[in-house]
Amino acid sequence: MVTCFVLTAVCAATGAYAGDLTWVFSSVFGIAVLIMPYRLTKDRSVGFASEILLPLPFVLVSFIVLTLATGGRMGLFEDLWPVSIALQAWALMIYGYAALIVVNNHRGSLISKRWMLLFSMLVANTLMSLYVFYIFAEMIRLGIPVYDDYTVVSDSALHNWYLMAQMTITLFFTIAYGFVLRRRLRSIPKQTLVSYHKEA
Amino acid sequence: MSRFTVQTTICLSASAVLMVMTELSATHTSRLNYEIATGIFCAVFCLVPILLNRLRIMTVPATLVLISIVSVFFHAYGVLLMRYDLVRTWDIFTHTTSSVVVSLCAFYALLCIDRFDKGMRTSPLMMHVYIILITMTFSVVWEVFELLADNIWSIHMQYSPWDTVKDFGCDALGALIIVAYAGLFYRYRDPDELIEDLDLHPGLVRYLEAHSDAGQDA
């Protein structure tokens, strides 16, 4: 848990370095979710089940290493940006699943495993859809044509891709991650997944 | 007049008007196949609530009937009479109403799932969150579909990035409208009463109950 917390904070800094503030927004969401067990139980030794958080360090370290190794080519509109998006979608799904565990445990709601998986996919897609406003603002700041009056038909496909890349890649990758997660968590009882685990 | 007769009248009237408009467009103008097909599709779509009732699948609530008919009717009207080209805000209006329809469908579906799926118990607050999640994801799916359609079939469903951002803004507004409606609904209506009024097909209810994860909650 502490590892995930630290790595999430480092990802926020790395995202800012690469010029992609969506990683900062996602990391803030991630940190808010990760500290929920501490805040709600007042017990600093508890955390989410390892079955949920297992891929997260891999995802976050991959983003950090790739960003630093490629000198910022993982940033907005750069050539390795799709890789960054795919990693962020995965991280958001994990954060979303953890958030739903908190909802199940503390918010007067009950959510079954299948719906937790589906809603975690929806969380990732919703957040990426909200980032479209930030990406649009960045396109204006960089002078990329965004309005009908200034868009040449032949270039409009590229400009639409700049705006739609985040959502398109997230949609397909969350579906793929969903299949993987469903297979991995199928045999694990819900009670094991939603229970907070004491850390050594 | 019974409640259902009012809904039937609305559906039949809207469908009839759209069929007449489509026929006039086909015979008196040089409308393209897309416009004619849109008119026919929307006219047929107006009959869906009647069909669902006739097949005893469910009884669509009057609110949903009215809003979906308004959405479909004005979209077809905009296409057939070129209101999308002549009125600047036509697209905003129809997109927002479409989003309201999607959000309302999501709300009613979640109420049914909440009632029949024993593994789910949804607080009003989380219901609001789920409505936003479903609506915005549906919006993503639709925009991605438009992007892929443009690339695969070389058509022009997506215009500029500004147009796409406007669509997302409309979708978010539609979701927020239904979030507000859901808040009022919980204050003044009983969800069980709505479920009874939906008059769901027993097979549908059995499906929801059978796929409950209640057994794994222990």
Short mmCIF file of C-alpha atoms in Angstrom, two decimals:
data_model
loop_
_atom_site.label_atom_id
_atom_site.label_comp_id
_atom_site.label_asym_id
_atom_site.label_seq_id
_atom_site.Cartn_x
_atom_site.Cartn_y
_atom_site.Cartn_z
CA MET A 1 0.00 0.00 0.00
CA VAL A 2 2.75 2.43 0.97
CA THR A 3 4.61 1.47 -2.19
CA CYS A 4 1.54 2.17 -4.30
CA PHE A 5 1.01 5.46 -2.52
CA VAL A 6 4.59 6.61 -3.13
CA LEU A 7 4.61 5.42 -6.73
CA THR A 8 1.33 7.25 -7.41
CA ALA A 9 2.85 10.46 -6.09
CA VAL A 10 5.94 9.93 -8.25
CA CYS A 11 3.69 9.33 -11.26
CA ALA A 12 2.03 12.69 -10.68
CA ALA A 13 5.43 14.37 -10.77
CA THR A 14 6.50 12.36 -13.80
CA GLY A 15 3.31 13.25 -15.63
CA ALA A 16 3.89 16.92 -14.94
CA TYR A 17 7.49 16.55 -16.21
CA ALA A 18 6.19 14.93 -19.43
CA GLY A 19 3.66 17.75 -19.88
CA ASP A 20 0.65 15.48 -19.37
CA LEU A 21 -1.44 16.81 -16.49
CA THR A 22 -3.99 13.99 -16.87
CA TRP A 23 -1.53 11.84 -14.92
CA VAL A 24 -1.57 14.45 -12.18
CA PHE A 25 -5.38 14.41 -12.05
CA SER A 26 -5.46 10.59 -12.06
CA SER A 27 -2.80 10.40 -9.37
CA VAL A 28 -4.75 12.77 -7.14
CA PHE A 29 -7.76 10.49 -7.55
CA GLY A 30 -5.56 7.47 -6.86
CA ILE A 31 -4.05 8.94 -3.71
CA ALA A 32 -7.50 9.93 -2.44
CA VAL A 33 -8.68 6.34 -2.91
CA LEU A 34 -5.57 4.70 -1.46
CA ILE A 35 -5.74 6.65 1.79
CA MET A 36 -9.45 5.91 2.31
CA PRO A 37 -8.92 2.75 4.39
CA TYR A 38 -6.63 4.73 6.73
CA ARG A 39 -9.07 7.59 7.02
CA LEU A 40 -12.18 5.52 7.50
CA THR A 41 -10.84 2.87 9.89
CA LYS A 42 -8.36 5.14 11.69
CA ASP A 43 -5.92 2.23 11.41
CA ARG A 44 -2.71 3.01 9.57
CA SER A 45 -1.84 -0.64 9.07
CA VAL A 46 -4.79 -1.60 6.85
CA GLY A 47 -4.97 -1.50 3.10
CA PHE A 48 -6.72 -2.97 0.10
CA ALA A 49 -6.37 -6.65 -0.77
CA SER A 50 -3.17 -7.46 -2.61
CA GLU A 51 -5.22 -9.22 -5.29
CA ILE A 52 -6.56 -5.81 -6.27
CA LEU A 53 -3.38 -3.78 -6.05
CA LEU A 54 -0.98 -6.37 -7.45
CA PRO A 55 -0.63 -4.94 -10.98
CA LEU A 56 -0.51 -1.32 -9.84
CA PRO A 57 3.23 -1.04 -9.00
CA PHE A 58 4.08 -2.62 -12.35
CA VAL A 59 1.86 -0.13 -14.19
CA LEU A 60 3.18 2.91 -12.35
CA VAL A 61 6.84 1.89 -12.56
CA SER A 62 6.42 1.21 -16.28
CA PHE A 63 5.11 4.72 -16.81
CA ILE A 64 7.86 6.32 -14.74
CA VAL A 65 10.68 4.37 -16.37
CA LEU A 66 9.39 4.77 -19.91
CA THR A 67 8.80 8.50 -19.47
CA LEU A 68 12.26 9.16 -18.06
CA ALA A 69 14.00 6.81 -20.51
CA THR A 70 12.35 8.30 -23.59
CA GLY A 71 12.90 11.91 -22.62
CA GLY A 72 9.28 13.02 -22.52
CA ARG A 73 8.06 11.17 -25.61
CA MET A 74 5.24 9.78 -23.49
CA GLY A 75 3.72 13.26 -23.15
CA LEU A 76 0.59 14.74 -24.72
CA PHE A 77 0.46 14.38 -28.52
CA GLU A 78 3.91 12.73 -28.61
CA ASP A 79 4.56 9.47 -30.45
CA LEU A 80 4.51 7.26 -27.32
CA TRP A 81 1.44 8.97 -25.87
CA PRO A 82 -0.79 5.92 -26.65
CA VAL A 83 1.39 3.79 -24.36
CA SER A 84 0.94 6.33 -21.58
CA ILE A 85 -2.81 6.29 -22.12
CA ALA A 86 -2.98 2.49 -21.96
CA LEU A 87 -1.02 2.47 -18.68
CA GLN A 88 -3.17 5.24 -17.22
CA ALA A 89 -6.37 3.41 -18.15
CA TRP A 90 -5.12 0.34 -16.30
CA ALA A 91 -4.19 2.38 -13.23
CA LEU A 92 -7.58 4.12 -13.25
CA MET A 93 -9.39 0.79 -13.38
CA ILE A 94 -7.49 -0.39 -10.32
CA TYR A 95 -8.16 2.87 -8.48
CA GLY A 96 -11.82 2.65 -9.53
CA TYR A 97 -12.13 -0.90 -8.23
CA ALA A 98 -10.58 0.17 -4.93
CA ALA A 99 -12.97 3.14 -4.72
CA LEU A 100 -15.92 0.80 -5.16
CA ILE A 101 -14.60 -1.40 -2.35
CA VAL A 102 -14.71 1.69 -0.14
CA VAL A 103 -18.27 2.37 -1.28
CA ASN A 104 -19.23 -1.23 -0.53
CA ASN A 105 -17.66 -1.10 2.93
CA HIS A 106 -18.64 2.37 4.11
CA ARG A 107 -21.28 4.10 2.04
CA GLY A 108 -24.44 2.17 2.81
CA SER A 109 -24.25 0.43 -0.54
CA LEU A 110 -23.69 -3.16 -1.54
CA ILE A 111 -22.01 -3.91 -4.84
CA SER A 112 -21.53 -7.38 -6.24
CA LYS A 113 -18.22 -8.44 -7.81
CA ARG A 114 -19.47 -8.30 -11.35
CA TRP A 115 -20.81 -4.77 -10.90
CA MET A 116 -17.60 -3.65 -9.21
CA LEU A 117 -15.70 -4.80 -12.26
CA LEU A 118 -18.10 -3.08 -14.66
CA PHE A 119 -18.20 0.15 -12.67
CA SER A 120 -14.40 0.24 -12.39
CA MET A 121 -14.32 0.20 -16.20
CA LEU A 122 -16.89 3.00 -16.22
CA VAL A 123 -14.81 5.03 -13.75
CA ALA A 124 -11.77 4.84 -16.03
CA ASN A 125 -13.79 5.79 -19.11
CA THR A 126 -15.63 8.61 -17.34
CA LEU A 127 -12.47 10.22 -16.03
CA MET A 128 -10.82 9.98 -19.44
CA SER A 129 -13.92 11.57 -21.00
CA LEU A 130 -13.70 14.47 -18.56
CA TYR A 131 -10.04 14.99 -19.49
CA VAL A 132 -11.23 15.89 -23.00
CA PHE A 133 -11.81 19.45 -21.78
CA TYR A 134 -8.20 19.71 -20.60
CA ILE A 135 -6.89 18.22 -23.86
CA PHE A 136 -9.04 20.68 -25.84
CA ALA A 137 -7.55 23.56 -23.86
CA GLU A 138 -4.06 22.23 -24.57
CA MET A 139 -4.84 22.02 -28.28
CA ILE A 140 -5.88 25.69 -28.26
CA ARG A 141 -2.75 26.64 -26.29
CA LEU A 142 -0.54 24.85 -28.82
CA GLY A 143 -2.32 26.45 -31.78
CA ILE A 144 -3.80 23.23 -33.13
CA PRO A 145 -6.96 24.06 -35.16
CA VAL A 146 -10.07 23.08 -33.23
CA TYR A 147 -12.96 25.03 -34.79
CA ASP A 148 -14.92 24.38 -37.98
CA ASP A 149 -13.83 27.67 -39.53
CA TYR A 150 -10.15 26.86 -39.26
CA THR A 151 -10.14 23.15 -39.83
CA VAL A 152 -9.10 21.87 -43.23
CA VAL A 153 -11.05 18.72 -43.99
CA SER A 154 -7.93 16.69 -44.67
CA ASP A 155 -6.41 17.67 -41.32
CA SER A 156 -9.59 17.28 -39.30
CA ALA A 157 -9.01 13.54 -38.92
CA LEU A 158 -5.65 14.16 -37.21
CA HIS A 159 -7.06 16.89 -34.98
CA ASN A 160 -10.01 14.71 -34.00
CA TRP A 161 -7.54 11.94 -33.20
CA TYR A 162 -5.65 14.25 -30.82
CA LEU A 163 -8.88 14.78 -28.91
CA MET A 164 -10.20 11.25 -29.18
CA ALA A 165 -7.00 9.24 -28.58
CA GLN A 166 -7.37 9.17 -24.82
CA MET A 167 -10.96 7.93 -24.92
CA THR A 168 -10.52 5.49 -27.78
CA ILE A 169 -7.50 3.72 -26.30
CA THR A 170 -9.05 3.71 -22.83
CA LEU A 171 -12.29 2.17 -24.11
CA PHE A 172 -10.59 -0.76 -25.80
CA PHE A 173 -7.99 -1.35 -23.12
CA THR A 174 -10.50 -1.26 -20.25
CA ILE A 175 -12.51 -3.93 -22.05
CA ALA A 176 -9.37 -6.05 -22.37
CA TYR A 177 -8.34 -5.41 -18.74
CA GLY A 178 -11.89 -6.25 -17.69
CA PHE A 179 -11.64 -9.71 -19.22
CA VAL A 180 -8.25 -10.28 -17.56
CA LEU A 181 -9.45 -9.03 -14.17
CA ARG A 182 -12.64 -11.07 -14.31
CA ARG A 183 -10.67 -14.22 -15.01
CA ARG A 184 -8.19 -13.48 -12.24
CA LEU A 185 -10.77 -12.59 -9.59
CA ARG A 186 -13.38 -15.21 -10.49
CA SER A 187 -12.23 -17.76 -7.95
CA ILE A 188 -11.64 -15.27 -5.15
CA PRO A 189 -14.62 -14.77 -2.83
CA LYS A 190 -16.00 -11.27 -2.64
CA GLN A 191 -15.37 -11.08 1.09
CA THR A 192 -11.65 -11.61 0.51
CA LEU A 193 -11.55 -8.81 -2.05
CA VAL A 194 -13.47 -6.22 -0.07
CA SER A 195 -11.83 -6.86 3.29
CA TYR A 196 -9.05 -4.56 4.32
CA HIS A 197 -5.80 -6.41 4.96
CA LYS A 198 -3.34 -5.66 7.71
CA GLU A 199 0.08 -4.85 6.43
CA ALA A 200 3.17 -6.38 8.00
CA MET B 1 -58.14 8.23 -20.99
CA SER B 2 -55.90 5.67 -19.35
CA ARG B 3 -52.24 6.42 -18.86
CA PHE B 4 -51.17 3.97 -21.51
CA THR B 5 -53.59 5.37 -24.12
CA VAL B 6 -51.96 8.77 -23.66
CA GLN B 7 -48.55 7.25 -24.28
CA THR B 8 -49.85 5.36 -27.31
CA THR B 9 -51.37 8.53 -28.72
CA ILE B 10 -48.08 10.40 -28.33
CA CYS B 11 -46.11 7.62 -30.02
CA LEU B 12 -48.52 7.15 -32.89
CA SER B 13 -48.88 10.89 -33.52
CA ALA B 14 -45.12 11.48 -33.58
CA SER B 15 -44.57 8.50 -35.87
CA ALA B 16 -47.32 9.60 -38.25
CA VAL B 17 -46.01 13.15 -38.49
CA LEU B 18 -42.48 11.92 -39.17
CA MET B 19 -43.67 9.51 -41.87
CA VAL B 20 -45.55 12.35 -43.58
CA MET B 21 -42.50 14.62 -43.35
CA THR B 22 -40.29 11.88 -44.77
CA GLU B 23 -42.68 11.21 -47.63
CA LEU B 24 -42.87 14.92 -48.47
CA SER B 25 -39.06 15.18 -48.35
CA ALA B 26 -38.68 12.18 -50.64
CA THR B 27 -41.20 13.40 -53.24
CA HIS B 28 -40.75 17.18 -53.19
CA THR B 29 -37.06 17.69 -52.53
CA SER B 30 -33.71 16.27 -53.51
CA ARG B 31 -33.06 14.74 -50.12
CA LEU B 32 -30.31 12.14 -49.92
CA ASN B 33 -30.81 8.57 -48.82
CA TYR B 34 -29.37 9.42 -45.38
CA GLU B 35 -32.12 11.95 -44.65
CA ILE B 36 -34.90 9.64 -45.84
CA ALA B 37 -33.49 6.70 -43.88
CA THR B 38 -33.24 8.88 -40.77
CA GLY B 39 -36.88 9.93 -41.11
CA ILE B 40 -38.07 6.34 -41.52
CA PHE B 41 -35.89 5.02 -38.70
CA CYS B 42 -37.05 7.72 -36.29
CA ALA B 43 -40.70 7.19 -37.25
CA VAL B 44 -40.36 3.48 -36.53
CA PHE B 45 -38.44 4.16 -33.32
CA CYS B 46 -41.39 6.19 -32.02
CA LEU B 47 -43.38 2.93 -32.00
CA VAL B 48 -40.94 1.07 -29.73
CA PRO B 49 -42.78 1.87 -26.46
CA ILE B 50 -45.99 0.48 -27.97
CA LEU B 51 -44.15 -2.63 -29.14
CA LEU B 52 -42.60 -3.20 -25.71
CA ASN B 53 -46.05 -3.00 -24.16
CA ARG B 54 -47.70 -5.25 -26.76
CA LEU B 55 -45.01 -7.90 -26.29
CA ARG B 56 -45.48 -7.54 -22.53
CA ILE B 57 -41.79 -6.90 -22.02
CA MET B 58 -42.40 -3.76 -20.02
CA THR B 59 -44.56 -0.64 -19.79
CA VAL B 60 -42.36 2.35 -20.54
CA PRO B 61 -43.05 5.18 -18.07
CA ALA B 62 -44.75 8.27 -19.48
CA THR B 63 -41.75 10.48 -18.62
CA LEU B 64 -39.39 8.33 -20.66
CA VAL B 65 -41.86 8.04 -23.53
CA LEU B 66 -42.27 11.79 -23.73
CA ILE B 67 -38.59 12.65 -23.54
CA SER B 68 -37.50 9.97 -26.00
CA ILE B 69 -40.22 10.98 -28.49
CA VAL B 70 -39.16 14.62 -28.18
CA SER B 71 -35.52 13.65 -28.74
CA VAL B 72 -36.18 11.41 -31.74
CA PHE B 73 -38.74 13.75 -33.28
CA PHE B 74 -36.57 16.85 -33.13
CA HIS B 75 -33.55 14.93 -34.45
CA ALA B 76 -35.53 13.73 -37.47
CA TYR B 77 -37.08 17.19 -37.88
CA GLY B 78 -33.62 18.70 -37.82
CA VAL B 79 -32.34 16.32 -40.48
CA LEU B 80 -35.38 16.45 -42.79
CA LEU B 81 -35.93 20.21 -42.62
CA MET B 82 -32.25 21.12 -42.36
CA ARG B 83 -32.64 22.67 -38.94
CA TYR B 84 -29.16 21.40 -38.04
CA ASP B 85 -27.79 23.70 -40.74
CA LEU B 86 -30.15 26.64 -40.19
CA VAL B 87 -30.36 26.82 -36.39
CA ARG B 88 -27.05 27.09 -34.54
CA THR B 89 -28.24 25.57 -31.27
CA TRP B 90 -30.30 22.73 -32.78
CA ASP B 91 -27.45 20.27 -32.30
CA ILE B 92 -27.04 21.28 -28.66
CA PHE B 93 -30.74 20.79 -27.97
CA THR B 94 -31.02 17.37 -29.59
CA HIS B 95 -27.77 16.10 -28.12
CA THR B 96 -28.81 17.16 -24.63
CA THR B 97 -32.23 15.52 -24.93
CA SER B 98 -30.60 12.33 -26.22
CA SER B 99 -28.30 12.34 -23.23
CA VAL B 100 -31.31 12.84 -20.94
CA VAL B 101 -32.94 9.77 -22.51
CA VAL B 102 -29.81 7.65 -21.98
CA SER B 103 -29.47 8.83 -18.38
CA LEU B 104 -33.12 8.18 -17.64
CA CYS B 105 -32.88 4.66 -19.09
CA ALA B 106 -29.81 4.07 -16.94
CA PHE B 107 -31.67 5.33 -13.85
CA TYR B 108 -34.67 3.07 -14.40
CA ALA B 109 -32.42 0.09 -15.19
CA LEU B 110 -30.42 0.67 -12.01
CA LEU B 111 -33.63 0.85 -9.97
CA CYS B 112 -34.66 -2.54 -11.37
CA ILE B 113 -31.25 -4.06 -10.71
CA ASP B 114 -31.28 -2.64 -7.21
CA ARG B 115 -34.64 -4.24 -6.58
CA PHE B 116 -34.07 -7.70 -8.03
CA ASP B 117 -30.31 -8.31 -7.76
CA LYS B 118 -29.70 -9.38 -4.17
CA GLY B 119 -26.01 -8.57 -4.47
CA MET B 120 -26.76 -4.90 -5.01
CA ARG B 121 -28.02 -2.26 -2.66
CA THR B 122 -27.63 1.27 -3.93
CA SER B 123 -27.83 4.38 -1.82
CA PRO B 124 -29.35 7.49 -3.46
CA LEU B 125 -25.90 9.13 -3.49
CA MET B 126 -24.31 6.22 -5.35
CA MET B 127 -27.26 6.13 -7.74
CA HIS B 128 -26.33 9.67 -8.80
CA VAL B 129 -22.70 8.61 -9.31
CA TYR B 130 -23.70 5.55 -11.35
CA ILE B 131 -25.93 7.66 -13.61
CA ILE B 132 -22.98 9.93 -14.44
CA LEU B 133 -20.64 6.97 -14.98
CA ILE B 134 -23.03 5.22 -17.35
CA THR B 135 -23.97 8.35 -19.30
CA MET B 136 -20.41 9.57 -19.81
CA THR B 137 -19.18 6.11 -20.81
CA PHE B 138 -22.04 5.84 -23.29
CA SER B 139 -20.95 9.20 -24.62
CA VAL B 140 -17.40 7.87 -25.04
CA VAL B 141 -18.69 4.79 -26.87
CA TRP B 142 -20.74 6.94 -29.23
CA GLU B 143 -17.91 9.37 -30.04
CA VAL B 144 -15.47 6.49 -30.59
CA PHE B 145 -18.04 4.91 -32.90
CA GLU B 146 -18.23 8.17 -34.88
CA LEU B 147 -14.42 8.32 -35.11
CA LEU B 148 -14.16 4.72 -36.31
CA ALA B 149 -17.05 5.20 -38.76
CA ASP B 150 -15.27 8.21 -40.26
CA ASN B 151 -12.05 6.23 -40.67
CA ILE B 152 -13.59 3.00 -41.93
CA TRP B 153 -16.33 4.30 -44.24
CA SER B 154 -14.81 7.70 -45.09
CA ILE B 155 -17.90 9.58 -43.94
CA HIS B 156 -17.99 12.74 -41.86
CA MET B 157 -19.84 12.01 -38.65
CA GLN B 158 -17.33 13.92 -36.51
CA TYR B 159 -16.70 17.52 -37.37
CA SER B 160 -14.17 19.60 -35.51
CA PRO B 161 -12.73 18.97 -32.02
CA TRP B 162 -14.90 21.85 -30.82
CA ASP B 163 -17.99 19.97 -32.01
CA THR B 164 -16.88 16.88 -30.06
CA VAL B 165 -16.25 18.91 -26.90
CA LYS B 166 -19.69 20.49 -27.27
CA ASP B 167 -21.20 17.02 -27.49
CA PHE B 168 -19.49 15.98 -24.27
CA GLY B 169 -20.70 19.13 -22.58
CA CYS B 170 -24.27 18.36 -23.67
CA ASP B 171 -23.94 14.77 -22.45
CA ALA B 172 -22.65 15.93 -19.08
CA LEU B 173 -25.56 18.40 -18.84
CA GLY B 174 -28.05 15.64 -19.67
CA ALA B 175 -26.57 13.44 -16.96
CA LEU B 176 -26.77 16.26 -14.41
CA ILE B 177 -30.43 16.90 -15.31
CA ILE B 178 -31.30 13.30 -14.51
CA VAL B 179 -29.16 13.37 -11.37
CA ALA B 180 -31.35 16.28 -10.21
CA TYR B 181 -34.47 14.35 -11.30
CA ALA B 182 -33.28 11.29 -9.36
CA GLY B 183 -32.85 13.45 -6.27
CA LEU B 184 -36.43 14.66 -6.55
CA PHE B 185 -37.61 11.14 -7.36
CA TYR B 186 -36.18 9.75 -4.14
CA ARG B 187 -37.80 12.56 -2.19
CA TYR B 188 -41.30 12.31 -3.62
CA ARG B 189 -41.71 8.81 -5.05
CA ASP B 190 -41.29 5.24 -3.93
CA PRO B 191 -38.94 3.21 -6.19
CA ASP B 192 -41.02 0.08 -5.60
CA GLU B 193 -44.04 1.91 -6.97
CA LEU B 194 -42.16 2.69 -10.18
CA ILE B 195 -40.99 -0.93 -10.49
CA GLU B 196 -44.60 -2.08 -10.19
CA ASP B 197 -45.67 0.43 -12.85
CA LEU B 198 -42.96 -0.87 -15.21
CA ASP B 199 -44.76 -4.21 -15.20
CA LEU B 200 -41.64 -6.11 -16.22
CA HIS B 201 -41.87 -9.44 -18.01
CA PRO B 202 -41.47 -12.28 -15.48
CA GLY B 203 -38.66 -13.71 -17.56
CA LEU B 204 -36.75 -10.46 -17.23
CA VAL B 205 -37.24 -10.46 -13.48
CA ARG B 206 -36.09 -14.08 -13.25
CA TYR B 207 -33.00 -13.20 -15.28
CA LEU B 208 -32.09 -10.37 -12.90
CA GLU B 209 -32.65 -12.54 -9.86
CA ALA B 210 -30.80 -15.53 -11.30
CA HIS B 211 -27.69 -13.48 -12.10
CA SER B 212 -27.48 -12.04 -8.64
CA ASP B 213 -24.11 -12.45 -6.89
CA ALA B 214 -25.80 -12.71 -3.52
CA GLY B 215 -24.39 -16.18 -2.94
CA GLN B 216 -20.85 -14.88 -3.06
CA ASP B 217 -21.37 -12.18 -0.50
CA ALA B 218 -21.00 -14.54 2.43
#
